[in-house]
Tab-separated table of C-alpha atoms in Angstrom:
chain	number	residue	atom	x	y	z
A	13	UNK	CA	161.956	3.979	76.782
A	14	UNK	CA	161.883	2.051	79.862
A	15	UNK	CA	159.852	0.147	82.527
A	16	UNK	CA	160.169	0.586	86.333
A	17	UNK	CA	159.519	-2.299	88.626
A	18	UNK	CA	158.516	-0.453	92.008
A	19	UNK	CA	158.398	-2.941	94.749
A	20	UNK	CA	159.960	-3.843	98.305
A	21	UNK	CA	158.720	-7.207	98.385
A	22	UNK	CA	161.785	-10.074	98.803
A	23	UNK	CA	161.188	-11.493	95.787
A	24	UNK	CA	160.902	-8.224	93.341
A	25	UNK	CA	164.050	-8.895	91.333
A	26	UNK	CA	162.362	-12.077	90.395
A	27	UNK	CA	159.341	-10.679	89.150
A	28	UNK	CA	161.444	-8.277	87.059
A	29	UNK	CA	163.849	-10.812	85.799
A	30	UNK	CA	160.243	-12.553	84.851
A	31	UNK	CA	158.807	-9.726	83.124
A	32	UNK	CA	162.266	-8.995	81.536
A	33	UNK	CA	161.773	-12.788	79.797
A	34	UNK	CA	158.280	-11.324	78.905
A	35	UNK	CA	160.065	-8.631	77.354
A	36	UNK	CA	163.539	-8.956	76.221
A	37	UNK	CA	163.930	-6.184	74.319
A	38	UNK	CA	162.847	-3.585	76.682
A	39	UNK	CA	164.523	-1.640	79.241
A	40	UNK	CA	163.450	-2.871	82.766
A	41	UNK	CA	164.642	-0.920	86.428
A	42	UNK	CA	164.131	-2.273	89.811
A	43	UNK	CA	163.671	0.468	92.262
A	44	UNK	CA	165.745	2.986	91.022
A	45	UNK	CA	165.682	6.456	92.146
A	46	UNK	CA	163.843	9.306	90.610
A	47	UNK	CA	166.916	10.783	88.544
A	48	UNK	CA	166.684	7.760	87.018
A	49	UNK	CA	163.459	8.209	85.483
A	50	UNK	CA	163.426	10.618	82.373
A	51	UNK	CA	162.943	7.627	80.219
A	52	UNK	CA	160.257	5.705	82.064
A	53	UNK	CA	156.635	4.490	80.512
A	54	UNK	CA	155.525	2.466	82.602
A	55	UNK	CA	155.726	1.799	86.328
A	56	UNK	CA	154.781	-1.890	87.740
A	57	UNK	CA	154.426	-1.366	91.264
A	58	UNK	CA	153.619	-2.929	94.755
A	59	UNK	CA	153.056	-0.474	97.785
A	60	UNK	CA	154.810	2.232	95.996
A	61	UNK	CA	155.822	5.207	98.058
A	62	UNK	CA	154.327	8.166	99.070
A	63	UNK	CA	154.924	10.871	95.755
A	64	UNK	CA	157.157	8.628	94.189
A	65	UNK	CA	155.001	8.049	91.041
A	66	UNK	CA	154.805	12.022	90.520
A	67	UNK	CA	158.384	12.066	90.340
A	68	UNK	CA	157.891	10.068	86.880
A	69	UNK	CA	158.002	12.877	84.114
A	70	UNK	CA	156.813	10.621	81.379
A	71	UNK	CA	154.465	7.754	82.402
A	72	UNK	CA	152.219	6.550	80.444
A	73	UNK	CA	150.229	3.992	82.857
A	74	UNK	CA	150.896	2.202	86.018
A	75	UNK	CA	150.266	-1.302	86.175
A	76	UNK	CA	149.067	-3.596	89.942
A	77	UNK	CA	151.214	-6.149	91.018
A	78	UNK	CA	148.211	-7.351	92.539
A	79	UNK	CA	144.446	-7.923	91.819
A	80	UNK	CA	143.673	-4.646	94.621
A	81	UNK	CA	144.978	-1.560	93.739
A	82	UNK	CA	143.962	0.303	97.407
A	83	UNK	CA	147.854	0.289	97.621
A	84	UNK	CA	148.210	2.868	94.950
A	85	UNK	CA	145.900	5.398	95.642
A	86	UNK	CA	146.959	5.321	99.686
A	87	UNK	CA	149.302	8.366	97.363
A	88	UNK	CA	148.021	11.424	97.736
A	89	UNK	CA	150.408	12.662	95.150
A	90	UNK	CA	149.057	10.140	92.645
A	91	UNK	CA	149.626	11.594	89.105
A	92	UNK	CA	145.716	12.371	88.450
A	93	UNK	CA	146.153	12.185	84.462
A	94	UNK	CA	147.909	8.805	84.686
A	95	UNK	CA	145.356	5.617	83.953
A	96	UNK	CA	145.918	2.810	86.945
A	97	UNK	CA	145.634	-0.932	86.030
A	98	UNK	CA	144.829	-3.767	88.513
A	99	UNK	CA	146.317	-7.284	87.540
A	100	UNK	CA	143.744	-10.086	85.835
A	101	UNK	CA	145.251	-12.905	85.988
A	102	UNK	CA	143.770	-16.801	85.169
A	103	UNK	CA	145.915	-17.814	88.028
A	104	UNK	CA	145.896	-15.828	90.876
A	105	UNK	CA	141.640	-15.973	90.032
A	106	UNK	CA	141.818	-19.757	90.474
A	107	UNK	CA	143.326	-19.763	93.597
A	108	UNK	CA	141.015	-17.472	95.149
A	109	UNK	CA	138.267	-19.962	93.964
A	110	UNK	CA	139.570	-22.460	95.572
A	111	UNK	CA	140.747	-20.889	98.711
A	112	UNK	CA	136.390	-19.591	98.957
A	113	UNK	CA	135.440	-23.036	98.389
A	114	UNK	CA	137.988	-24.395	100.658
A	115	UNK	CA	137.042	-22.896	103.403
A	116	UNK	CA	133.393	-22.047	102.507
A	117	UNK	CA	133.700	-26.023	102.676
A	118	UNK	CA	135.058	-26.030	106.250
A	119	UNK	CA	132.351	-24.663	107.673
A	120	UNK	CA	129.985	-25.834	106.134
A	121	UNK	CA	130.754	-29.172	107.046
A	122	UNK	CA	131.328	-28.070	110.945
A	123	UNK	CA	135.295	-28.521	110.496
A	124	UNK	CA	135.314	-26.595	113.255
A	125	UNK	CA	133.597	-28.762	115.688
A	126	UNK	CA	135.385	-31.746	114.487
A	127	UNK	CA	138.679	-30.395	115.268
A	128	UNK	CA	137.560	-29.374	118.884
A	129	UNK	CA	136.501	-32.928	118.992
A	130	UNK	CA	139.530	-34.830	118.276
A	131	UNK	CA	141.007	-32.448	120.677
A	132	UNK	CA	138.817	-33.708	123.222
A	133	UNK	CA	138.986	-37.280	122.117
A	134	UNK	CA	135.215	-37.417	121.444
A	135	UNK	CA	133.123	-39.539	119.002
A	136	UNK	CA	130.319	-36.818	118.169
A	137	UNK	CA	128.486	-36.106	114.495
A	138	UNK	CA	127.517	-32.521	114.410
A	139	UNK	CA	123.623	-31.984	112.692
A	140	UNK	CA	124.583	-29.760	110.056
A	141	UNK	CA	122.138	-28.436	107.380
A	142	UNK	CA	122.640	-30.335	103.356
A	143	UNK	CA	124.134	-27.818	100.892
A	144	UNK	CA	120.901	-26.628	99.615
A	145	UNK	CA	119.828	-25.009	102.870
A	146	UNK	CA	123.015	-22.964	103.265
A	147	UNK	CA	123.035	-19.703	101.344
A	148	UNK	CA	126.446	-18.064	100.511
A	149	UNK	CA	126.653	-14.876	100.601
A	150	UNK	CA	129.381	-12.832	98.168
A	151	UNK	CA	130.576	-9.298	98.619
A	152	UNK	CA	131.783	-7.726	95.286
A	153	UNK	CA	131.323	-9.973	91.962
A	154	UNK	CA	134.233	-9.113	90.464
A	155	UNK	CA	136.821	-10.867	88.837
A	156	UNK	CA	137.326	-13.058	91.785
A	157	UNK	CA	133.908	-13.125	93.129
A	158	UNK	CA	132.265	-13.797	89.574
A	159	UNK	CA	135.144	-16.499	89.862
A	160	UNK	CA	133.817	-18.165	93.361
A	161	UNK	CA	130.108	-18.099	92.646
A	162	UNK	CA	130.452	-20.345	89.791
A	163	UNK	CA	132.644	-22.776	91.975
A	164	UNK	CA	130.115	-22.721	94.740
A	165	UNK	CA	127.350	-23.161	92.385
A	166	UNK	CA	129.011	-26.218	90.851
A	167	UNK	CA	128.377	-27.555	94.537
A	168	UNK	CA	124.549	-26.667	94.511
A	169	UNK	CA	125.252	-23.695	97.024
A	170	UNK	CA	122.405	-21.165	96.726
A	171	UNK	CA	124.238	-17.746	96.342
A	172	UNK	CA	123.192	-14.119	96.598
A	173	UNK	CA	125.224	-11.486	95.685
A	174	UNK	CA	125.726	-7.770	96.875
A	175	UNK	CA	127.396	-4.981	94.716
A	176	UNK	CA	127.598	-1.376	95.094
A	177	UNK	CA	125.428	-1.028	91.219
A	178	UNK	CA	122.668	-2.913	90.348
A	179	UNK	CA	123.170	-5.741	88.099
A	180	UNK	CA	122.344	-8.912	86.343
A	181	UNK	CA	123.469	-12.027	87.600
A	182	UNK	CA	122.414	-15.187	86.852
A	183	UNK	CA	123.974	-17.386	89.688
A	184	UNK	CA	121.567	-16.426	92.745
A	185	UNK	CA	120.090	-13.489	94.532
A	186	UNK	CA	121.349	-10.104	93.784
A	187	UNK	CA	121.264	-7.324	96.138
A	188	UNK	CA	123.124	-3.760	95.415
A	189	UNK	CA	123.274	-0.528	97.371
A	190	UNK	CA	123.565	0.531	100.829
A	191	UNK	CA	119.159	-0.140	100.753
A	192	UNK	CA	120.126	-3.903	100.082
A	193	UNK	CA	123.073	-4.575	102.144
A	194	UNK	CA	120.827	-5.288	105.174
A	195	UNK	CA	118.216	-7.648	103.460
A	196	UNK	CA	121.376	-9.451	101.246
A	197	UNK	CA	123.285	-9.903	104.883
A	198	UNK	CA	119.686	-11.608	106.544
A	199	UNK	CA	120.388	-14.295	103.896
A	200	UNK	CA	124.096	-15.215	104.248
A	201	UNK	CA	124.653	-18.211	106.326
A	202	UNK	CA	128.635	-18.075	105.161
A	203	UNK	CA	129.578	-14.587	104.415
A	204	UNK	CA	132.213	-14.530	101.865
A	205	UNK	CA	133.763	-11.019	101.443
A	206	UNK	CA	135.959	-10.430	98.017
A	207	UNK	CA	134.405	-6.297	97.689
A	208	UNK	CA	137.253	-4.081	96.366
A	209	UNK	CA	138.975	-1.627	99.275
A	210	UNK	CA	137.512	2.044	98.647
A	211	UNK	CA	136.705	5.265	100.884
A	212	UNK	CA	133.385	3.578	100.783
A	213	UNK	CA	133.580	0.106	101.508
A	214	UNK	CA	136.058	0.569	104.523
A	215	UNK	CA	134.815	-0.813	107.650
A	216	UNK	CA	131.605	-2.025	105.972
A	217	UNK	CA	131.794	-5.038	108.331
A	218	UNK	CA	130.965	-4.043	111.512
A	219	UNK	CA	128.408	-4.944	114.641
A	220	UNK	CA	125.559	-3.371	112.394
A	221	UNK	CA	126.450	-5.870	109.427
A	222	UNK	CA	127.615	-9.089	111.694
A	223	UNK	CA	123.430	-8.009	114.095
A	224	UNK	CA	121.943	-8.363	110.452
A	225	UNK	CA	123.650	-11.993	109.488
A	226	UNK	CA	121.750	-15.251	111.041
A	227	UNK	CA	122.639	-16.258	114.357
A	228	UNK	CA	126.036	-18.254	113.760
A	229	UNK	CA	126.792	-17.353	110.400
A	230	UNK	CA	130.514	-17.919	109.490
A	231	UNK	CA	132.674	-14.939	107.724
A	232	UNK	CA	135.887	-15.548	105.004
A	233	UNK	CA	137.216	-12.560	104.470
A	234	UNK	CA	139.942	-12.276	101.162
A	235	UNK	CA	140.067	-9.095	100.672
A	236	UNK	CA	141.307	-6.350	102.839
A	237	UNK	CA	141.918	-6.360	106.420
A	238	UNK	CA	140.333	-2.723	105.742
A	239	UNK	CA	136.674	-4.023	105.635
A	240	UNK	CA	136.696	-5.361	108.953
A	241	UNK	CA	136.119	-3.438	111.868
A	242	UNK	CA	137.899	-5.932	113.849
A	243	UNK	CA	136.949	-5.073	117.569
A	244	UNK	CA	133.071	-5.710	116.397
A	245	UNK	CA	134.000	-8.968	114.959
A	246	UNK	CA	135.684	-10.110	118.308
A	247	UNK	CA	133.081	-8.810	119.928
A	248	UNK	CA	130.614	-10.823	117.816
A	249	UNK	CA	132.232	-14.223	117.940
A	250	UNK	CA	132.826	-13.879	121.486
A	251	UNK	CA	129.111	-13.450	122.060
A	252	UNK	CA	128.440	-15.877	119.738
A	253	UNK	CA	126.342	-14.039	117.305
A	254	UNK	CA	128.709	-15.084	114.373
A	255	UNK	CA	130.125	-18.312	114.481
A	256	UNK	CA	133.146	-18.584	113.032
A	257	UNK	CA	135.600	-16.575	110.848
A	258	UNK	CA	138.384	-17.210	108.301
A	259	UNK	CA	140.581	-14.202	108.092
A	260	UNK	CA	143.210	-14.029	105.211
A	261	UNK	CA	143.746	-10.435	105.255
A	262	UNK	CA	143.972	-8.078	108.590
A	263	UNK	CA	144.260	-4.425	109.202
A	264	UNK	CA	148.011	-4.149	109.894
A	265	UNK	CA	150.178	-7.398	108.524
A	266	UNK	CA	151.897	-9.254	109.583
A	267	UNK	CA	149.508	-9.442	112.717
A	268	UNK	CA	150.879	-8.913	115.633
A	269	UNK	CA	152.129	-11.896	118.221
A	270	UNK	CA	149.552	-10.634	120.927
A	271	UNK	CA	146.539	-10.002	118.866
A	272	UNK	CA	143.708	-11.663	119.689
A	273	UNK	CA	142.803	-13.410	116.357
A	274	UNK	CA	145.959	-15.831	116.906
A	275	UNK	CA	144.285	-17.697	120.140
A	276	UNK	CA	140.631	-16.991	119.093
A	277	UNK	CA	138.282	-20.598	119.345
A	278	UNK	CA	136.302	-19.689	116.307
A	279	UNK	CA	139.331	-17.978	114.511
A	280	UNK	CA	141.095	-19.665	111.409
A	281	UNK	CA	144.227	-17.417	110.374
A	282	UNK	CA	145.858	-17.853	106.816
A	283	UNK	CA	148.971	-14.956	106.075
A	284	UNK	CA	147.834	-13.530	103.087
A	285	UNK	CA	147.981	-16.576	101.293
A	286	UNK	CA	144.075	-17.059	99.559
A	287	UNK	CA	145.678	-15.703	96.057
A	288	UNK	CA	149.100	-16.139	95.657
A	289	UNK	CA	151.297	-13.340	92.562
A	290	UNK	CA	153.343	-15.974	90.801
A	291	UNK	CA	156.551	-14.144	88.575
A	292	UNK	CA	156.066	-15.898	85.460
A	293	UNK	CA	152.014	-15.176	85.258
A	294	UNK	CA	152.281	-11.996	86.452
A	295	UNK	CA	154.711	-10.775	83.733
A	296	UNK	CA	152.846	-12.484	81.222
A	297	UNK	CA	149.945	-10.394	81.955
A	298	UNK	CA	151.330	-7.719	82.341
A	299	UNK	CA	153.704	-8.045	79.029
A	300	UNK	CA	150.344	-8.293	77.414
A	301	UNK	CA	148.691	-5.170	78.348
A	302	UNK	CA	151.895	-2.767	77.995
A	303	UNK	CA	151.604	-4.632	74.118
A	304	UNK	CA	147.569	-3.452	73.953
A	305	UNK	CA	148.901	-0.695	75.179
A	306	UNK	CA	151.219	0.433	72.459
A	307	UNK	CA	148.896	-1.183	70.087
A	308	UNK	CA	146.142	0.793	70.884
A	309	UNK	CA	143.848	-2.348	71.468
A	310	UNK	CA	141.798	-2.373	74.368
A	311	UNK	CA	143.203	-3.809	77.807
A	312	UNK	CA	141.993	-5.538	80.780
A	313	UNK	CA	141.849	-4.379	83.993
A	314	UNK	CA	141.613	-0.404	83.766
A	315	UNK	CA	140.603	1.378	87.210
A	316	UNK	CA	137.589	3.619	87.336
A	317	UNK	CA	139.564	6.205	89.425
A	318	UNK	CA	135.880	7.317	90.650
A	319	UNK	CA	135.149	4.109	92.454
A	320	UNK	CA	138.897	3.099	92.926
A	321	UNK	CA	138.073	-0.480	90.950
């Protein structure tokens, strides 16, 4: 039997050759076309395209390439019976820790002001709040947010949380629901969204959510352009009910040379870059499931296809 690597990223003959050192004894394709596929288990996949998956007579499971998996069931054809896995891996979840910290960090500090003032050539402290008046805010706690709460708490951050579920969590404030999305955004100073993308969380940012966050509150958005409504947010920092905003992730990437987040004062853009997919961890994670797999033994990462995480 055999695994197909589904991918048009530049470097997906890389991550194949990676997962083929994972596991030399199987039988791994790179993009082939469905007449090819009478033998195929498993399908590793990034952006795969429309119907292509139901082509697959014989899968077993389809496995992320990345932590989201909003890129999969964009299908409409997705094979229904087939379970989905997103990718959990030690790596890629460190780096989004420090990319939150990094820039939760920034503003906190008023990087922001200090850059404008070395452009001006001025000598001026900003009076900014210590770290125990500034409440960050997380969206979805997650792999990766469960991941950046305990970073930011390691800097004496108070935290709340908001999920869609109620839950325990021991690191701040949690809120859940649509009833406490209001009352958790009243208490975010930095805004740090890491939710999942879902028919439900889709445009969840919006002038509603930035009239409900303090006057000046900063946004970092890592997740997907998707939960931005991103006229509101220009409209917000332009008026300058939110202060500032790091944007990682956009609606349509690359962004486009005229859009208005490029030239924006109180813009900071990063290209998709807060949690890098490295070949060699990748495949190792992945090599370890498809084993649980066959084994029987229990795996990380399976998608509720309900809630799409």
């Amino acid at each position: 039997m055999a695994i197909l690597f589904l991918s048009d990223a530049a470097a997906a003959t890389a991550w194949a050759d990676a997962l083929a050192n994972e596991l030399p004894d199987e039988v791994i394709r790179v993009n082939t076309g469905p007449g090819d596929d009478g033998d195929v288990e498993f399908a590793v996949v990034w952006q795969p395209a429309k119907g292509r998956l139901a082509r697959i007579p014989n899968l077993r499971a389809i496995f992320s390439l990345g932590a989201g998996v909003d890129h999969i069931f964009a299908d409409s054809e997705l094979p229904a019976h087939v379970p989905v896995f997103r990718l959990i891996d030690p790596v890629l979840t460190a780096q989004m820790a420090e990319y939150v910290v990094m820039n939760v960090l920034w503003h906190h500090r008023g990087m922001d002001q200090y850059a404008a003032h070395q452009a001006g050539r001025r000598w001026r402290q900003a009076d900014l709040p210590r770290t125990a008046r500034r409440r960050v805010g997380i969206m979805g706690l997650g792999v990766l947010g469960s991941a950046a709460a305990e970073a930011l708490a390691r800097f004496g951050f108070p935290l709340a949380g908001w999920t869609r579920t109620a839950r325990d969590w021991p690191l701040g404030e949690a809120f859940h629901g649509r009833g406490g999305l209001r009352p958790f955004l009243a208490i975010s100073d930095i805004l740090v969204c890491l939710l999942p993308l879902t028919p439900e969380t889709e445009g969840i940012l919006d002038a509603g959510a930035f009239a409900a966050l303090p006057s000046g509150a900063a946004l970092i958005n890592a997740a997907r352009g998707g939960h931005v409504v991103e006229a509101d947010l220009i409209d917000a920092l332009d008026s300058g009910a939110l202060g500032a905003a790091t944007l990682d992730v956009f609606a349509t990437e690359p962004l486009a040379q005229d859009h208005p987040f490029w030239a924006h004062p109180r813009v900071r853009v990063t290209p998709h870059v807060a949690a890098i997919t490295y070949g060699d961890t990748t495949a190792r994670e992945i090599a370890l499931n498809i084993g649980r797999f066959r084994a029987g033994a229990p795996m990380s990462g399976l998608v509720d296809r309900a809630r799409r995480y």
